[in-house]
């Protein structure tokens, strides 16, 4: 009996020692909120990228904060922002008040991210946006730095650069059509989902198309979640378009590609189709997505630098799909946030802001450098262009996405020619060749 009592006492002493001597789980963790439309592929990309970053960092022992190693703990928040902006703000509020996160990554729809941004700034939490493209998110930083300095754009580069890149893709394919089919002035249909981020891109086409010898035959603005776009496609065909410039971030990209393929409209699709960035696009369009070209961040077999292939192939082996751009929560955490924390050995948001905005660091998607505006004010917006972030043009060929741009791209006279490792040739759909080949 005496022996049993001794064992009980020893056990209690041990438990007490553990309780007093070891901090509660969570005290030595960095809590990062991952917010996005988790019921959609965009949110799943947010979560998978962040998960991969956290697992890699924790596997090496965590984040070195001064003399202490801290593990990363992710907190998932479903913003439901495609359907309800209020849900998004509620999710961000809970990250701040209930979960008490240290940092936030994610967000997708500009209308929702603007509202979520205000909440994160109120709590002075660093929020790295990984999905929304509207310039206003970073213009706010320049105009009211003290309030918005905790916001940084993580991906993609802003819609002004998106449209610039899309126009480069448009010209790239247009030049091929002119050369291969003998077309002189190409007619373009502009089709953009009815959403705020697309507005400046649509407006920009008016001035740009004539500059590159192209003519607009009309603008169509279907709902982002339209399931039938036959009427728009039929109108585009009647208008005689030879190219269709797409601006889609939502599910409308699938019926547009599928029904366009079924109708065999003699016009190539070029632009942004986020659904076309996913590996499941082929099945979703029942094979009708063949020859669709979309801007994309990643494509298996194409490398920006030495970090690209390890990230893309590890992500693919882990999740069974190529990362979409929202998976750049990986880079936001590992290469931006954690690198800054380890550089100064602190989680202090104000100190980290100074480090991040001055940094120039390599990520799997290219070199990140934060911009200033014309008055020299910090924008916390991403630098675009040769040597920095450019993205890719990816075309579906034989059921697989293939990188086709930049292919011997010279951004300006005297600039170096750029072709990333793994780039292949663009292919014109055979029914388009049949329609126009002289």
XYZ file of C-alpha atoms in Angstrom:
438
model
C 0.000 0.000 0.000
C 2.834 2.333 0.930
C 4.442 1.581 -2.442
C 1.208 2.485 -4.265
C 0.952 5.829 -2.413
C 4.551 6.622 -3.356
C 3.810 5.931 -7.001
C 0.704 8.181 -6.884
C 2.677 10.988 -5.257
C 5.439 10.597 -7.827
C 2.876 10.769 -10.598
C 1.269 13.927 -9.208
C 4.661 15.540 -8.758
C 5.519 14.672 -12.336
C 2.251 16.144 -13.642
C 2.776 19.290 -11.566
C 6.296 19.640 -12.867
C 5.043 19.326 -16.425
C 2.281 21.873 -15.782
C 4.607 24.440 -14.244
C 7.823 23.750 -16.115
C 6.521 23.409 -19.685
C 4.559 26.200 -21.363
C 1.042 25.298 -22.503
C 0.911 24.146 -26.142
C 0.321 27.209 -28.173
C 2.491 29.562 -26.117
C 5.439 28.879 -28.386
C 3.510 28.963 -31.624
C 3.017 31.586 -34.291
C -0.646 31.599 -35.261
C -1.305 32.371 -38.918
C -4.859 32.785 -40.126
C -5.501 31.389 -43.612
C -8.638 33.005 -44.976
C -10.336 32.198 -48.275
C -13.372 30.629 -49.941
C -12.597 27.189 -48.565
C -15.476 25.470 -50.386
C -13.912 26.504 -53.700
C -10.635 25.583 -55.325
C -9.262 29.092 -54.708
C -9.581 28.630 -50.945
C -8.232 25.113 -51.109
C -5.173 26.539 -52.830
C -4.800 29.033 -49.978
C -4.956 26.255 -47.419
C -2.771 23.719 -49.224
C -0.004 26.239 -49.885
C -0.025 27.382 -46.273
C -0.101 23.798 -45.019
C 2.915 22.871 -47.088
C 4.859 25.888 -45.820
C 3.953 25.200 -42.187
C 4.889 21.532 -42.431
C 8.267 22.296 -44.015
C 9.074 24.964 -41.455
C 7.910 22.938 -38.462
C 9.810 19.872 -39.713
C 13.045 21.800 -39.531
C 12.260 22.812 -35.938
C 10.117 25.889 -36.481
C 10.809 29.600 -36.829
C 13.863 31.050 -35.113
C 12.620 34.071 -33.179
C 15.652 35.435 -31.400
C 16.959 32.555 -29.311
C 13.648 30.684 -29.349
C 12.250 28.240 -31.885
C 8.502 28.664 -32.479
C 6.225 26.302 -34.408
C 3.649 27.555 -36.900
C -0.011 26.894 -36.166
C -2.453 27.536 -38.991
C -6.037 28.626 -38.395
C -8.438 28.004 -41.271
C -11.155 30.623 -41.896
C -13.813 30.120 -44.577
C -14.593 33.569 -45.986
C -17.396 32.350 -48.285
C -16.602 35.564 -50.141
C -17.915 34.443 -53.523
C -21.401 34.350 -52.086
C -21.448 36.790 -49.175
C -19.046 39.608 -48.266
C -20.499 39.758 -44.747
C -19.383 36.168 -44.177
C -15.872 37.241 -45.153
C -15.759 40.116 -42.667
C -17.177 37.892 -39.928
C -14.481 35.292 -40.623
C -11.733 37.929 -40.413
C -13.223 39.350 -37.207
C -13.170 35.888 -35.623
C -9.522 35.427 -36.599
C -8.747 38.653 -34.748
C -10.931 38.262 -31.635
C -11.512 34.552 -31.041
C -8.445 32.924 -32.585
C -6.103 35.841 -31.862
C -3.841 35.109 -34.821
C -0.508 36.844 -35.243
C -0.702 37.164 -39.044
C -3.140 36.523 -41.892
C -2.673 35.298 -45.469
C -5.268 34.728 -48.194
C -8.357 36.524 -49.504
C -9.559 36.355 -53.089
C -12.453 38.556 -54.212
C -11.454 42.245 -54.206
C -14.803 43.452 -52.875
C -14.381 41.142 -49.858
C -10.657 41.700 -49.372
C -11.149 45.480 -49.149
C -13.534 44.905 -46.245
C -11.325 42.262 -44.631
C -8.326 44.552 -45.027
C -10.013 47.221 -42.890
C -10.551 44.743 -40.057
C -6.990 43.401 -40.095
C -5.633 46.962 -40.132
C -7.813 47.925 -37.180
C -6.078 45.181 -35.185
C -2.686 46.124 -36.672
C -2.104 42.604 -38.025
C 0.074 41.974 -41.062
C -2.220 40.674 -43.826
C -0.586 39.323 -46.994
C -3.235 39.241 -49.725
C -3.001 36.138 -51.905
C -5.681 36.402 -54.540
C -7.191 39.856 -55.077
C -5.711 42.010 -57.844
C -7.323 45.454 -57.665
C -4.753 48.298 -57.287
C -6.915 50.027 -54.662
C -5.739 47.525 -52.041
C -2.221 48.954 -52.270
C -3.148 52.517 -53.186
C -4.631 52.677 -49.703
C -1.173 51.945 -48.267
C 0.335 54.954 -50.027
C -2.557 57.288 -49.233
C -2.939 56.339 -45.556
C 0.277 54.585 -44.585
C -0.253 54.649 -40.827
C -3.542 52.784 -41.175
C -2.812 50.388 -44.059
C 0.924 49.711 -43.712
C 0.223 46.194 -42.407
C -1.138 45.076 -45.781
C 1.105 43.566 -48.473
C 0.176 42.024 -51.785
C 1.455 38.460 -52.000
C -0.058 37.312 -55.308
C -0.948 38.062 -58.065
C 0.573 41.324 -59.294
C -2.089 44.013 -59.611
C -4.702 44.148 -62.362
C -2.858 46.944 -64.198
C 0.044 44.527 -64.691
C -2.342 41.650 -65.273
C -3.864 43.482 -68.194
C -0.425 44.481 -69.466
C 0.663 40.838 -69.392
C -2.601 39.720 -70.965
C -2.089 42.219 -73.784
C 1.386 40.798 -74.328
C -0.211 37.360 -74.629
C -2.835 38.794 -76.974
C -0.162 40.320 -79.201
C 1.973 37.175 -78.984
C -0.865 34.988 -80.297
C -2.097 37.681 -82.715
C 1.325 37.851 -84.332
C 1.263 34.077 -84.777
C -2.209 34.231 -86.381
C -1.099 36.999 -88.713
C 2.012 35.077 -89.727
C 0.451 31.617 -90.021
C -2.986 32.533 -91.401
C -2.255 35.719 -93.283
C -4.676 37.824 -91.235
C -4.041 41.555 -91.452
C -6.284 43.175 -88.806
C -7.535 40.831 -86.126
C -11.044 41.210 -84.696
C -11.266 40.707 -80.928
C -14.261 40.021 -78.670
C -13.705 41.129 -75.066
C -15.473 38.866 -72.551
C -15.095 39.727 -68.872
C -17.022 38.457 -65.875
C -19.067 41.139 -64.183
C -16.747 41.869 -61.250
C -14.876 44.900 -59.905
C -11.361 43.601 -60.610
C -12.153 43.189 -64.310
C -13.442 46.741 -64.843
C -10.044 48.454 -65.388
C -8.963 45.645 -67.695
C -12.022 46.056 -69.908
C -11.510 49.814 -70.012
C -7.867 49.370 -71.010
C -8.732 47.275 -74.067
C -10.329 50.296 -75.749
C -7.032 52.091 -76.096
C -4.703 49.141 -76.468
C -6.258 46.996 -79.195
C -5.893 49.619 -81.975
C -2.246 50.130 -80.978
C -1.415 46.530 -81.868
C -3.458 46.449 -85.043
C -6.536 44.802 -83.570
C -10.176 45.809 -83.599
C -12.771 45.280 -80.871
C -16.039 43.787 -82.098
C -17.752 44.185 -78.731
C -17.650 43.659 -74.974
C -19.635 40.984 -73.150
C -19.977 40.840 -69.321
C -21.555 37.553 -68.173
C -22.151 36.720 -64.517
C -19.089 35.243 -62.751
C -21.184 32.154 -61.982
C -23.101 31.861 -65.270
C -23.693 28.262 -66.313
C -24.877 28.943 -69.877
C -23.104 31.434 -72.149
C -24.457 30.198 -75.458
C -26.072 33.552 -76.175
C -22.792 35.414 -75.687
C -20.825 32.932 -77.796
C -23.364 33.046 -80.612
C -23.219 36.855 -80.613
C -19.426 36.744 -80.676
C -19.488 34.396 -83.663
C -21.923 36.670 -85.494
C -19.607 39.600 -84.784
C -16.819 37.828 -86.701
C -14.286 37.665 -83.873
C -11.051 35.823 -84.604
C -9.774 36.133 -81.036
C -11.684 36.118 -77.743
C -9.997 37.988 -74.915
C -11.239 36.330 -71.699
C -11.150 37.861 -68.219
C -12.502 35.181 -65.857
C -11.640 34.333 -62.267
C -14.762 32.339 -61.412
C -16.682 29.301 -62.550
C -18.007 30.945 -65.739
C -14.668 30.009 -67.299
C -15.767 26.382 -67.550
C -19.051 26.741 -69.496
C -17.456 29.394 -71.686
C -14.614 27.068 -72.698
C -16.849 23.993 -72.982
C -19.594 25.605 -75.034
C -17.062 27.489 -77.175
C -15.394 24.151 -77.957
C -18.706 22.487 -78.730
C -19.667 25.263 -81.146
C -16.196 25.223 -82.730
C -16.282 28.995 -83.018
C -13.374 30.005 -85.310
C -11.745 32.258 -82.714
C -8.886 31.469 -80.319
C -9.374 32.149 -76.605
C -6.583 34.110 -74.917
C -6.489 35.948 -71.593
C -7.241 34.988 -68.000
C -9.358 31.960 -67.222
C -8.627 30.888 -63.642
C -10.587 27.676 -64.130
C -8.232 26.900 -67.011
C -5.315 27.136 -64.568
C -6.470 23.995 -62.771
C -5.595 20.416 -63.588
C -9.310 19.495 -63.482
C -10.132 21.885 -66.360
C -9.853 19.151 -68.966
C -12.423 16.930 -67.282
C -14.651 19.886 -66.338
C -14.855 20.964 -69.979
C -15.176 17.371 -71.197
C -12.076 17.855 -73.307
C -13.434 21.014 -74.941
C -10.825 23.134 -73.224
C -8.198 22.052 -75.775
C -6.183 25.010 -77.167
C -7.496 27.451 -74.507
C -4.719 29.815 -73.407
C -4.703 31.420 -69.984
C -2.297 33.391 -67.895
C -1.014 31.204 -65.090
C 1.566 31.287 -62.356
C 2.755 27.698 -62.423
C 2.966 24.915 -64.990
C 4.688 21.589 -64.462
C 7.914 21.501 -66.434
C 8.403 25.284 -66.533
C 10.874 26.974 -64.168
C 11.385 30.652 -63.232
C 14.306 29.807 -61.002
C 15.760 27.000 -58.898
C 12.916 27.240 -56.344
C 10.119 26.603 -58.867
C 10.434 22.895 -59.625
C 10.906 21.754 -55.999
C 7.789 23.715 -54.972
C 5.611 22.624 -57.914
C 6.618 18.959 -57.844
C 6.359 18.634 -54.053
C 2.950 20.323 -54.122
C 1.837 17.987 -56.927
C 3.011 14.863 -55.131
C 1.395 16.011 -51.888
C -1.982 17.230 -53.186
C -2.232 15.563 -56.600
C -2.503 18.814 -58.531
C -0.408 21.674 -59.889
C -0.527 24.700 -57.557
C -2.720 27.591 -58.658
C -1.657 31.114 -57.764
C -3.594 31.195 -54.483
C -1.224 28.459 -53.278
C 1.367 31.217 -53.086
C 0.350 31.444 -49.433
C 3.335 29.074 -49.356
C 5.705 31.817 -50.513
C 3.943 34.462 -48.403
C 4.596 32.447 -45.249
C 7.947 30.816 -45.976
C 9.800 33.351 -48.091
C 8.240 36.650 -47.008
C 6.912 36.419 -43.464
C 9.163 33.829 -41.847
C 12.295 35.175 -43.502
C 11.522 38.618 -42.089
C 10.764 37.247 -38.608
C 14.046 35.343 -38.518
C 15.973 38.356 -39.808
C 14.967 40.577 -36.906
C 14.097 37.889 -34.329
C 10.750 39.428 -33.507
C 7.020 39.151 -34.174
C 6.554 42.902 -33.795
C 4.348 43.973 -36.697
C 5.770 47.481 -37.047
C 9.347 46.200 -37.179
C 8.390 43.487 -39.673
C 6.686 45.980 -41.971
C 9.976 47.856 -42.331
C 11.894 44.664 -43.126
C 9.384 43.309 -45.634
C 8.929 46.553 -47.542
C 12.716 46.878 -47.949
C 13.339 43.267 -48.888
C 14.012 41.762 -52.297
C 13.646 38.009 -52.110
C 13.330 35.030 -54.407
C 10.175 32.913 -54.414
C 9.127 29.928 -56.590
C 7.186 32.404 -58.779
C 10.043 34.861 -59.298
C 11.769 37.716 -57.509
C 9.628 39.757 -55.100
C 10.302 43.448 -54.632
C 7.758 45.902 -53.215
C 7.033 49.071 -55.153
C 6.713 52.731 -54.289
C 4.417 55.136 -56.115
C 5.511 58.133 -58.200
C 5.764 60.253 -55.057
C 8.077 57.742 -53.397
C 5.424 56.439 -51.023
C 5.323 52.768 -50.091
C 2.637 50.826 -51.979
C 3.448 47.322 -50.740
C 2.537 46.268 -54.281
C 4.506 43.750 -56.342
C 7.057 44.724 -58.977
C 6.265 43.327 -62.407
C 8.590 42.742 -65.324
C 11.724 41.003 -66.541
C 13.810 39.809 -63.612
C 10.854 40.063 -61.221
C 7.356 38.571 -61.565
C 5.979 37.967 -65.067
C 3.731 34.878 -64.818
C 3.275 32.519 -67.774
C 0.905 31.907 -70.654
C -0.253 28.302 -70.560
C -2.105 26.542 -73.384
C -3.982 23.251 -73.128
C -2.416 20.830 -75.619
C -3.445 17.155 -75.823
C -5.142 17.335 -72.449
C -2.250 18.943 -70.575
C -1.287 22.540 -69.758
C 1.895 23.590 -71.558
C 3.879 26.782 -70.975
C 4.059 28.811 -74.229
C 5.082 32.337 -73.073
C 7.479 34.084 -72.520
C 9.057 32.707 -75.661
C 11.936 34.881 -76.851
C 10.176 37.871 -75.239
C 12.004 41.193 -75.399
C 10.235 43.619 -73.064
C 11.881 46.746 -74.441
C 14.569 47.645 -76.984
C 17.879 46.464 -75.652
C 16.297 44.308 -72.919
C 17.430 40.694 -72.592
C 15.402 38.022 -74.398
C 13.402 35.879 -71.968
C 12.385 32.257 -72.411
C 11.930 30.240 -69.231
C 13.128 26.673 -69.019
C 10.444 24.306 -70.339
C 8.561 26.712 -72.660
C 7.033 25.153 -75.818
C 5.394 26.449 -79.036
C 1.801 27.819 -79.207
C -0.610 25.826 -81.408
C -3.546 27.202 -83.435
C -6.784 25.141 -83.208
C -7.305 23.218 -86.497
C -10.848 24.614 -87.020
C -9.431 28.136 -86.835
C -6.759 27.225 -89.388
C -9.477 25.752 -91.612
C -11.588 28.916 -91.329
C -8.874 31.444 -92.209
C -5.966 29.738 -93.923
C -5.534 31.271 -97.348
